[in-house]
Short mmCIF file of C-alpha atoms in Angstrom, two decimals:
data_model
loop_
_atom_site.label_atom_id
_atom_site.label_comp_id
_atom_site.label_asym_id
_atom_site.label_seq_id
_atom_site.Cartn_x
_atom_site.Cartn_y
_atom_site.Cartn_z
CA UNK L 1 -117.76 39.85 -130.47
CA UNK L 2 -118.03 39.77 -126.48
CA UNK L 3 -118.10 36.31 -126.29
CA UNK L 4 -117.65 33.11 -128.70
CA UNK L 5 -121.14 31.64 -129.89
CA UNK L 6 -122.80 28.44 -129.09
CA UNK L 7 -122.93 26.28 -132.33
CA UNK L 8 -126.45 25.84 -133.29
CA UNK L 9 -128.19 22.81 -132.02
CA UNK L 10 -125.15 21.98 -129.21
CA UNK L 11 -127.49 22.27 -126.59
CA UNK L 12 -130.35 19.73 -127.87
CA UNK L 13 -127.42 17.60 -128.01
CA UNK L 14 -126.34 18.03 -124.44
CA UNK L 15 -130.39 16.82 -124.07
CA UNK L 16 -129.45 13.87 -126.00
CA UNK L 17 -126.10 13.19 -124.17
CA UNK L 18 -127.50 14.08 -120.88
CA UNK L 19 -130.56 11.05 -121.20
CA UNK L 20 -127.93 8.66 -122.77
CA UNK L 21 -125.70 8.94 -119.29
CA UNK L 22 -129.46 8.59 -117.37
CA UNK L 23 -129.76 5.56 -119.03
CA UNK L 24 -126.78 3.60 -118.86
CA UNK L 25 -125.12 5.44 -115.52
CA UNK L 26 -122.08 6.16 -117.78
CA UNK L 27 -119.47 9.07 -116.23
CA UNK L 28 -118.03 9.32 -119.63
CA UNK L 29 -120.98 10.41 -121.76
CA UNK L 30 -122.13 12.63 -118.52
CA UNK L 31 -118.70 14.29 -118.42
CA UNK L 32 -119.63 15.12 -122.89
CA UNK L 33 -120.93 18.30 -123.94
CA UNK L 34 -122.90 18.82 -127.34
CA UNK L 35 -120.69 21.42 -128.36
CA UNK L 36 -117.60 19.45 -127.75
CA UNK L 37 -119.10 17.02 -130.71
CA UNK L 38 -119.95 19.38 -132.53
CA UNK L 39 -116.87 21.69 -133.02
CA UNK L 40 -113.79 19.26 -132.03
CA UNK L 41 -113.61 18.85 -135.81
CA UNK L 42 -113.58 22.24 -136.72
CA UNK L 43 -111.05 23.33 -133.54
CA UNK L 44 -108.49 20.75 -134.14
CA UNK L 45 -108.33 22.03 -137.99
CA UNK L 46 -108.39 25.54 -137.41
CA UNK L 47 -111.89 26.34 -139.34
CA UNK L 48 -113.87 29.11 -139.51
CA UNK L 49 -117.26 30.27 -138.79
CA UNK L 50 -118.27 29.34 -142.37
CA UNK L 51 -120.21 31.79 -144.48
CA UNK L 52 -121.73 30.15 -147.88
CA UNK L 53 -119.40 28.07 -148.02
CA UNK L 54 -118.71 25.23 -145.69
CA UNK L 55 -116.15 25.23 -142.55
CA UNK L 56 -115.03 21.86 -144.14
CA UNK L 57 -114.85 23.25 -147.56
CA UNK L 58 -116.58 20.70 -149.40
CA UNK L 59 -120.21 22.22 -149.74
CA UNK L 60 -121.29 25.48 -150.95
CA UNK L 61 -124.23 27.09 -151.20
CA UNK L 62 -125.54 28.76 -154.55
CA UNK L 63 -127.71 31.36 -155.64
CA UNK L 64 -130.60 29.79 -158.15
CA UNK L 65 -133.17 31.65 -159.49
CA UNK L 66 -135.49 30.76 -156.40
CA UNK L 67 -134.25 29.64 -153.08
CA UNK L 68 -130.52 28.64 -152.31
CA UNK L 69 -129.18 25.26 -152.79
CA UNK L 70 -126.65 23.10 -151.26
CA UNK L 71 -124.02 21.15 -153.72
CA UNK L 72 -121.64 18.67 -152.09
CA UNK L 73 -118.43 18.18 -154.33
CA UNK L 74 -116.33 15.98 -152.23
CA UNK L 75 -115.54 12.88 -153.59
CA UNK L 76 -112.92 13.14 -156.83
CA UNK L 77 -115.77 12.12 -159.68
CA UNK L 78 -118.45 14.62 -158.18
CA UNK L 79 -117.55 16.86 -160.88
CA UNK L 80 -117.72 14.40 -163.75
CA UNK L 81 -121.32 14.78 -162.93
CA UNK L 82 -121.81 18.28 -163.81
CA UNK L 83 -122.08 18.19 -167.26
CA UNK L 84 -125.37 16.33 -166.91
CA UNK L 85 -126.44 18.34 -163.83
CA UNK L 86 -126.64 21.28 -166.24
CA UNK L 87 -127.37 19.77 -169.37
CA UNK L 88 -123.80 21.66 -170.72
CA UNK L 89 -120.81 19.31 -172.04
CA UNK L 90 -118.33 21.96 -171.17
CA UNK L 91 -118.93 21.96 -167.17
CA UNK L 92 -117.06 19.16 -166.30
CA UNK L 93 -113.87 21.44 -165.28
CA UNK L 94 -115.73 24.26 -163.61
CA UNK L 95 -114.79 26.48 -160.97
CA UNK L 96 -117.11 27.95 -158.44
CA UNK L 97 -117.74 30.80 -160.41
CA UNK L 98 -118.85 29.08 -163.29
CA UNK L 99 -120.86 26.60 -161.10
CA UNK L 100 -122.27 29.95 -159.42
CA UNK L 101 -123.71 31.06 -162.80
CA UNK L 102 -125.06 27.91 -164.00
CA UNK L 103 -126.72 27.98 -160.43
CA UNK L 104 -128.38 31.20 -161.20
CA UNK L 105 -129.95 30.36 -164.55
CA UNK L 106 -132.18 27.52 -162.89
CA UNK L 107 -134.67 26.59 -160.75
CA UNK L 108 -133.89 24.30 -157.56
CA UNK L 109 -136.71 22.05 -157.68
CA UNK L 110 -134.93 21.15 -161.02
CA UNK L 111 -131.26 21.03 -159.75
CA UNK L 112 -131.87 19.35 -156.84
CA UNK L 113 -133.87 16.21 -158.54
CA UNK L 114 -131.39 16.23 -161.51
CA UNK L 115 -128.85 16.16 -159.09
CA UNK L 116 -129.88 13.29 -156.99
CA UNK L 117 -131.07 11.04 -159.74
CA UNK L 118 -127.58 11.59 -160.69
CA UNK L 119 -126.04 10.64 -157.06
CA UNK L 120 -125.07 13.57 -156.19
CA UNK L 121 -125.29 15.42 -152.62
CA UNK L 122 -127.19 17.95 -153.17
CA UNK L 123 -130.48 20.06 -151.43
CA UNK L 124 -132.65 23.13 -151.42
CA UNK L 125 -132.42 25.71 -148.34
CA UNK L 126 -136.29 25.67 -148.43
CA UNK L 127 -136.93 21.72 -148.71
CA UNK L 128 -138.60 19.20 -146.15
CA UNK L 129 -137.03 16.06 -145.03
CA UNK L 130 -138.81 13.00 -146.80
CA UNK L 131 -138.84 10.95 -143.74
CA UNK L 132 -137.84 11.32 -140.12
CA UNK L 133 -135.46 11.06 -138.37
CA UNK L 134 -136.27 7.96 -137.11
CA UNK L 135 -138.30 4.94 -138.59
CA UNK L 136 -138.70 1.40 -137.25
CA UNK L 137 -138.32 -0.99 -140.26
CA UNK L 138 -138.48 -4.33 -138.90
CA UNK L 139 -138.93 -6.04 -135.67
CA UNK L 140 -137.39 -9.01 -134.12
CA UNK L 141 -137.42 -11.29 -130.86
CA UNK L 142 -137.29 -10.52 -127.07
CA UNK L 143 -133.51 -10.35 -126.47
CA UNK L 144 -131.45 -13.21 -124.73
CA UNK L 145 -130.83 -12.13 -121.11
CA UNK L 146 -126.96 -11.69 -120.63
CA UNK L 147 -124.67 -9.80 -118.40
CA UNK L 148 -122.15 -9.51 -120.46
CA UNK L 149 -121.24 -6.03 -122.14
CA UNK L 150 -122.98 -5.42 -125.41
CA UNK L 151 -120.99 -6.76 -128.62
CA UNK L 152 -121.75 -3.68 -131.57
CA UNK L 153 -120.55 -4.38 -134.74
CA UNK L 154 -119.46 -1.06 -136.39
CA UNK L 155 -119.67 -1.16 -140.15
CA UNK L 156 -119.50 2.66 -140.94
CA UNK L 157 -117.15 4.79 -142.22
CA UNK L 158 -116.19 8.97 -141.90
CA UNK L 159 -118.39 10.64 -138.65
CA UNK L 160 -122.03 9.97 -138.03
CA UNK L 161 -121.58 5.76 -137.29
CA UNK L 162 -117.82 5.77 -136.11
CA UNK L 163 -119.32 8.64 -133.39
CA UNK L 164 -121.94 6.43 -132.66
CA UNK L 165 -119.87 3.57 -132.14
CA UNK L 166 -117.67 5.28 -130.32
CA UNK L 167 -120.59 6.89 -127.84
CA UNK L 168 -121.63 2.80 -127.86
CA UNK L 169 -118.00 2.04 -126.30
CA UNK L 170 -118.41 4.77 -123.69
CA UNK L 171 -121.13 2.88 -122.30
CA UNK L 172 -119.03 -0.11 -121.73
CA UNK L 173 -119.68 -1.77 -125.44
CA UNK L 174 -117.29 -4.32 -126.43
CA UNK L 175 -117.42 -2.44 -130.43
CA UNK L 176 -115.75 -3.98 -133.70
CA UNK L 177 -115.03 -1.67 -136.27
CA UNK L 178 -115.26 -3.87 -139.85
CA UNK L 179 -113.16 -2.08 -142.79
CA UNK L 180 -113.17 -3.10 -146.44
CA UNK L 181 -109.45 -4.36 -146.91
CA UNK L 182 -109.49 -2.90 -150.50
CA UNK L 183 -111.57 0.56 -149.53
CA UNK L 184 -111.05 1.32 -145.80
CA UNK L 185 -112.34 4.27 -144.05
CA UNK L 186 -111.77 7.51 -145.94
CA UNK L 187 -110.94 9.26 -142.44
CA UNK L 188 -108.11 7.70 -141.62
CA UNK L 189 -106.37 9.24 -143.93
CA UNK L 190 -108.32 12.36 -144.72
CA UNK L 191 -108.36 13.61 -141.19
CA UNK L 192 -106.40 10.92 -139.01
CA UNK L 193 -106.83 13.12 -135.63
CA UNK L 194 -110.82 12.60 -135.95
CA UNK L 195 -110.47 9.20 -137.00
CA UNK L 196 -108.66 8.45 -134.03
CA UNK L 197 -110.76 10.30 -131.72
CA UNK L 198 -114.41 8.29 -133.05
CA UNK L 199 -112.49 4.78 -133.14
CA UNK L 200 -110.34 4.50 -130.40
CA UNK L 201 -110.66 1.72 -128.07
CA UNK L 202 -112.42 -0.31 -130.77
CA UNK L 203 -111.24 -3.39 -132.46
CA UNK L 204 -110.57 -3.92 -135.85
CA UNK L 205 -111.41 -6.19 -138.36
CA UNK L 206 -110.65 -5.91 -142.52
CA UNK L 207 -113.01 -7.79 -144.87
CA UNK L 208 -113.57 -8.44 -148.82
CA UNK L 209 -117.43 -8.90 -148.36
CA UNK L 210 -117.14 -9.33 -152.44
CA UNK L 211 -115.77 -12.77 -151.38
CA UNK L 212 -118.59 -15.39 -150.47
CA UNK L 213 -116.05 -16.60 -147.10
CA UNK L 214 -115.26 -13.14 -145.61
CA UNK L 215 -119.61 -12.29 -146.55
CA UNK L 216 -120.00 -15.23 -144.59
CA UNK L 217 -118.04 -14.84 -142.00
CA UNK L 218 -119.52 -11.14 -141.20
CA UNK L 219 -122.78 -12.69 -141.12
CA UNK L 220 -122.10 -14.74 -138.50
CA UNK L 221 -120.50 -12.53 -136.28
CA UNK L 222 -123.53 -10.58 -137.09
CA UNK L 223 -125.43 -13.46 -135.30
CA UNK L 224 -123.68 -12.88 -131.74
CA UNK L 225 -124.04 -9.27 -131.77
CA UNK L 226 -126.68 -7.16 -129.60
CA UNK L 227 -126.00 -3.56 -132.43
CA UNK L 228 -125.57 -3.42 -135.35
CA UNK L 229 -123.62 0.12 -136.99
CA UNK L 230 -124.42 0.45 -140.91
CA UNK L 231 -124.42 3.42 -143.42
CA UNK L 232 -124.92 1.83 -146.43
CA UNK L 233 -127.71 2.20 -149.67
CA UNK L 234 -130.43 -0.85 -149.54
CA UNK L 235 -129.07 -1.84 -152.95
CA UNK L 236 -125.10 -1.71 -151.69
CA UNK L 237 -126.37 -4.05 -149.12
CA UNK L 238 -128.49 -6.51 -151.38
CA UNK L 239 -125.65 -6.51 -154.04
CA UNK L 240 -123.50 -7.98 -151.05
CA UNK L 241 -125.89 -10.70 -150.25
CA UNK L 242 -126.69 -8.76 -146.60
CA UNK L 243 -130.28 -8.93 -145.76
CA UNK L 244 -130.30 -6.49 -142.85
CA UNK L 245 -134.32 -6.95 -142.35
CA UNK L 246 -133.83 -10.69 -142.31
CA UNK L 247 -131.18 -10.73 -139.68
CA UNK L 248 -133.05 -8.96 -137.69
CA UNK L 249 -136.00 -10.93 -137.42
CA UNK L 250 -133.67 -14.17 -137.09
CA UNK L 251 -131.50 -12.97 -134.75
CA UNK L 252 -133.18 -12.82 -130.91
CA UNK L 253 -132.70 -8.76 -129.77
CA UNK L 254 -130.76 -7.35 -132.48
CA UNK L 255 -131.10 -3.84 -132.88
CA UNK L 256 -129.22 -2.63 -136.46
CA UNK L 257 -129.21 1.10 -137.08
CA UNK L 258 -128.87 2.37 -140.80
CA UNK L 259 -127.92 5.64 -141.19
CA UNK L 260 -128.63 7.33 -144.07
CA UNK L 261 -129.17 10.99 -145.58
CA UNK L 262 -132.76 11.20 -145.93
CA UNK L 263 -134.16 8.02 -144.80
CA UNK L 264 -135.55 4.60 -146.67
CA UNK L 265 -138.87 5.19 -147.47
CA UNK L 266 -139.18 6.59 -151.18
CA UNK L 267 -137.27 7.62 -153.45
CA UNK L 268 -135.04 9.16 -150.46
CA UNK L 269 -134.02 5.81 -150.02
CA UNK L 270 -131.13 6.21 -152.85
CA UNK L 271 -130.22 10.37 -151.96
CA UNK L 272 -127.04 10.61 -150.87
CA UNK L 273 -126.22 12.79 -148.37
CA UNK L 274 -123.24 13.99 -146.48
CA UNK L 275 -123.40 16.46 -142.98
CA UNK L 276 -123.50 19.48 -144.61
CA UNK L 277 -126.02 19.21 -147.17
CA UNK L 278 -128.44 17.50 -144.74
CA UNK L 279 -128.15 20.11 -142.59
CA UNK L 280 -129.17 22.28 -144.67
CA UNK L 281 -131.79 19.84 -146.05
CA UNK L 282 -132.97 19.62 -142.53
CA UNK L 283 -133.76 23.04 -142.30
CA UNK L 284 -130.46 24.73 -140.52
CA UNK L 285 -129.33 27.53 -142.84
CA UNK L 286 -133.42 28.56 -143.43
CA UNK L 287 -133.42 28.88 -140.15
CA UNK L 288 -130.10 30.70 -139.90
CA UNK L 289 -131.93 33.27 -142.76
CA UNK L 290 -135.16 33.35 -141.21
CA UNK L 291 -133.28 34.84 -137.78
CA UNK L 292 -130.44 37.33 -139.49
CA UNK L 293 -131.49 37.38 -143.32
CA UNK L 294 -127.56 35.73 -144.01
CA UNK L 295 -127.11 32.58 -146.21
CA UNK L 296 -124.98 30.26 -144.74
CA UNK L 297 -124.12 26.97 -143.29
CA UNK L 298 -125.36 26.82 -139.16
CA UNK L 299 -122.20 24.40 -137.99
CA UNK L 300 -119.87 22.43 -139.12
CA UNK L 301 -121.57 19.50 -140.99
CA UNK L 302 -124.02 19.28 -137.87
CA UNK L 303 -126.02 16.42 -139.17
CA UNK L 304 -123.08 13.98 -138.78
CA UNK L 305 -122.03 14.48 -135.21
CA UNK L 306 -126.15 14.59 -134.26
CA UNK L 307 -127.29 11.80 -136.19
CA UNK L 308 -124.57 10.09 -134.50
CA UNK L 309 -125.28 11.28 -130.79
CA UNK L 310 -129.11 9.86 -131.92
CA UNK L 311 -128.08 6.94 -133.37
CA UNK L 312 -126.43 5.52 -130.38
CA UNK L 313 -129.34 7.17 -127.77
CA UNK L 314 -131.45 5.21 -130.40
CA UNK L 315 -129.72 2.03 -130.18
CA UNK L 316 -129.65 1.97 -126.34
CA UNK L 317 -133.00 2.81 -125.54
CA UNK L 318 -134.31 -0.23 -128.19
CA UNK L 319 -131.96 -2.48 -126.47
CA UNK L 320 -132.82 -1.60 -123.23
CA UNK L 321 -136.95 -2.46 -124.44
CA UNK L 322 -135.54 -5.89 -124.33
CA UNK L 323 -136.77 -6.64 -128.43
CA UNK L 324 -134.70 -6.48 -131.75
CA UNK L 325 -135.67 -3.87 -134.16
CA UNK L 326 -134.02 -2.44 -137.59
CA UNK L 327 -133.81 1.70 -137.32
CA UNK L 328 -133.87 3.75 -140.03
CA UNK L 329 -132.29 7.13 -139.19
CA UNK L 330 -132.22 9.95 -141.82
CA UNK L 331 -129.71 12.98 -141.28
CA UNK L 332 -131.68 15.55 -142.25
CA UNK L 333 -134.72 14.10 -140.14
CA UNK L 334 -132.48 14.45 -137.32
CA UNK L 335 -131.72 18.06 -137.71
CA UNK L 336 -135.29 18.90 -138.11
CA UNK L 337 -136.38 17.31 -135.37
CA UNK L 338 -133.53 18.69 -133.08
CA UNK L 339 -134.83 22.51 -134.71
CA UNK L 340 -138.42 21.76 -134.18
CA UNK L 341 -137.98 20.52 -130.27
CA UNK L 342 -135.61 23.58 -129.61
CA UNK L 343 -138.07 25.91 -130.96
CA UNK L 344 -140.64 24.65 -128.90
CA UNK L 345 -138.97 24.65 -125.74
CA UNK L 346 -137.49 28.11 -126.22
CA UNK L 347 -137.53 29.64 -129.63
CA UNK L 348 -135.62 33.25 -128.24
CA UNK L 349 -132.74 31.33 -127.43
CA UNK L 350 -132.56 29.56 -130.84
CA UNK L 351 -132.74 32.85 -132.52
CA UNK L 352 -130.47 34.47 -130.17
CA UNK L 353 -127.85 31.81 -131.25
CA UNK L 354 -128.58 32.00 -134.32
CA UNK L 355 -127.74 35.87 -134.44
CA UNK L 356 -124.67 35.15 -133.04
CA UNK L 357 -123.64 32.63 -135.28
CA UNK L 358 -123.79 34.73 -137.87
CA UNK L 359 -121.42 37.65 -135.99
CA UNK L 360 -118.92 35.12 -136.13
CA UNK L 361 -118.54 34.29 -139.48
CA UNK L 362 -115.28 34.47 -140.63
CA UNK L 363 -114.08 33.97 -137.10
CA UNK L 364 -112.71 30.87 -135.70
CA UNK L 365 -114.57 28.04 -134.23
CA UNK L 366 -114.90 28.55 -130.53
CA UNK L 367 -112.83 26.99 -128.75
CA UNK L 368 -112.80 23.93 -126.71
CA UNK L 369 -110.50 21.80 -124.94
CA UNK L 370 -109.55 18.67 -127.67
CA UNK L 371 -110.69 15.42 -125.94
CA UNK L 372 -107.42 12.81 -125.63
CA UNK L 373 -107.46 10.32 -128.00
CA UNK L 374 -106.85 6.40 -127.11
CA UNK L 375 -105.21 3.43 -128.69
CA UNK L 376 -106.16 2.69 -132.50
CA UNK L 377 -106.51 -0.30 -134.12
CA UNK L 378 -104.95 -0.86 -137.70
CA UNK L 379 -106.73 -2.05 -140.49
CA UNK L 380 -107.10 -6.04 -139.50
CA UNK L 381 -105.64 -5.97 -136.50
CA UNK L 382 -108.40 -8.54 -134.86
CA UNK L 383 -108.89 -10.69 -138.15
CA UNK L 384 -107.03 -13.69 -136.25
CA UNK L 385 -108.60 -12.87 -132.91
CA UNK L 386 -112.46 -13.09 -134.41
CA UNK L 387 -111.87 -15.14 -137.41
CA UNK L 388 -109.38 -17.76 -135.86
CA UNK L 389 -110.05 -20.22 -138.95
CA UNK L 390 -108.63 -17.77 -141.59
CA UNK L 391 -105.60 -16.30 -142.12
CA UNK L 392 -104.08 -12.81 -140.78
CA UNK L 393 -105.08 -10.39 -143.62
#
């Protein structure tokens, strides 16, 4: 190679940077570039240009008797699940080459429902996103006028809302991460140098929102908020006794932003999803095909670090309307919207990237200069600070 390749999509994601720091006048998200986001994972853990499977190593893609498709096996009971995903009791302890040949004896269409009525991330290189990538689910009141810096309440976990939270604090956001005391954030210990590069700055509080006081207490610090930062399932969020819709509408100008996989409208509402397989849901690695006839992932799991540039564009631009509003983002909605506008502004280039891409598999992410991390909060730190009336955690 003569030069090191643009990741696909890290220039619609300058776009999105670039009107974020029109908006709000900030130097730090002017002085971001898209592919910064997109690749500091990958640089600072010396990954490669993936192939089929993913830089992260947690997705593959498989050969089916039609079109590829995308299985996620992260988390440690994904694989409990196979057994049912192929209707055989002995592929619960499977390698990828037995995986691969199940794969092949199949249909996708098949896999991929069986597979997310089972909760599993999983999607076909050839699919359409359910929903977009961005739907307005409720609306509230005209929001209190203040000049004080926006309070965002950061209830995510991993990379797409912690990004966005962090993009939020850039801005001059005052932003509260909330952990679960008994389940905190699987990144600080999976990969502690991104975890401290998307929460930095922020403060931090640890809750039990199974208990009726902490549930409580979160809602009302809800109340004085202007965002709202949440990745969770509607029914994750009912079971808790949250009514995100509701707060909305009873809160004057709060704008909440759920992030999800594939949206809330259908039965998309329950998919999981995780960055790589929504990218590829989205429409990335067809379009990696379509331009060099490879099979292969088009980033590192893209759909997190743009879902969280959009999510916090998204959250500005609705607060700076001056009304409340719940938005419903969906990660693979977000990728193929960010394909579809860079194919209509200038579908050579896309291509042209593409092609390159694909020269470098195998080859190391290109490099970029690691942004400095800040000061991170542990888990509680802030209980006292926020919730004076209870005790440190």
């Amino acid at each position: 190679m003569t030069a090191p390749p643009a990741i696909p999509l890290s220039r619609w994601a300058d776009a999105q940077l670039e009107a974020m720091a029109m908006r709000t006048g900030s130097d730090a998200i002017a002085a971001l570039r898209g592919g910064t986001l997109l690749g500091e994972r990958a640089v600072a853990n010396g990954f490669a240009v993936p192939g089929r499977r993913s830089a992260g190593g947690g997705c593959r893609l498989y050969d089916t008797l039609d079109t590829p498709v995308a299985l996620t096996l992260a988390r440690a009971d994904d694989r409990a699940l196979l057994p049912a995903l192929f209707g055989d009791a002995t592929a619960d302890d499977s390698g990828d080459a037995v995986i691969a040949e199940r794969m092949a004896r199949a249909h996708a269409c098949d896999l991929v429902a069986r597979g997310r009525m089972l909760g599993l991330a999983i999607a076909a290189l050839d699919e359409a996103p359910s929903n977009p990538a961005l739907t307005i689910m409720a609306k509230g009141g005209a929001a209190p006028v203040t000049d004080r810096a926006p309070l965002v309440i950061d209830l995510t976990a991993l990379w797409a809302g912690p990004l966005a939270g962090h993009l939020l604090g850039l801005t001059g956001a005052q932003v509260i991460k909330v952990e679960s005391r008994n389940r905190p954030d699987r990144m600080r210990e999976g990969d502690p140098a991104l975890f401290a590069r998307l929460n930095q700055g922020k403060a931090n509080i640890a809750l039990d929102l199974r208990e009726p006081t902490d549930r409580d207490s979160l809602i009302a610090l809800i109340r004085r908020a202007d965002i709202v930062l949440e990745a969770a399932r509607p029914r994750a969020l009912r079971q808790l006794g949250i009514d995100a819709d509701q707060l909305v509408r009873e809160t004057s100008g709060l704008v909440w932003v759920t992030i999800t996989g594939h949206g809330m409208v259908g039965d998309a509402a329950e998919w999981i999803g995780f960055g790589d397989d929504c990218s590829v849901a989205g429409g990335l690695s067809a379009a990696l095909r379509d331009a060099t006839s490879a099979i292969g992932f088009g980033g590192d799991a893209c759909a997190d670090p743009l879902t969280g540039i959009v999510a916090a564009r998204a959250a500005l631009d609705k607060r700076a309307q001056g009304v409340g509003a719940r938005l419903i983002l969906s990660m693979s909605g977000v990728v193929a919207q960010a394909l579809a506008e860079e194919r209509a502004q200038d579908e050579a280039t896309l291509i042209a990237t593409l092609t390159h891409w694909k020269a470098a598999q195998g080859h190391l992410f290109p490099a970029i200069a690691l942004r400095p991390t800040g000061p991170v909060a542990s888990l509680g730190a802030d209980n006292a600070l926020w919730f004076p009336q209870h005790a440190p955690c």
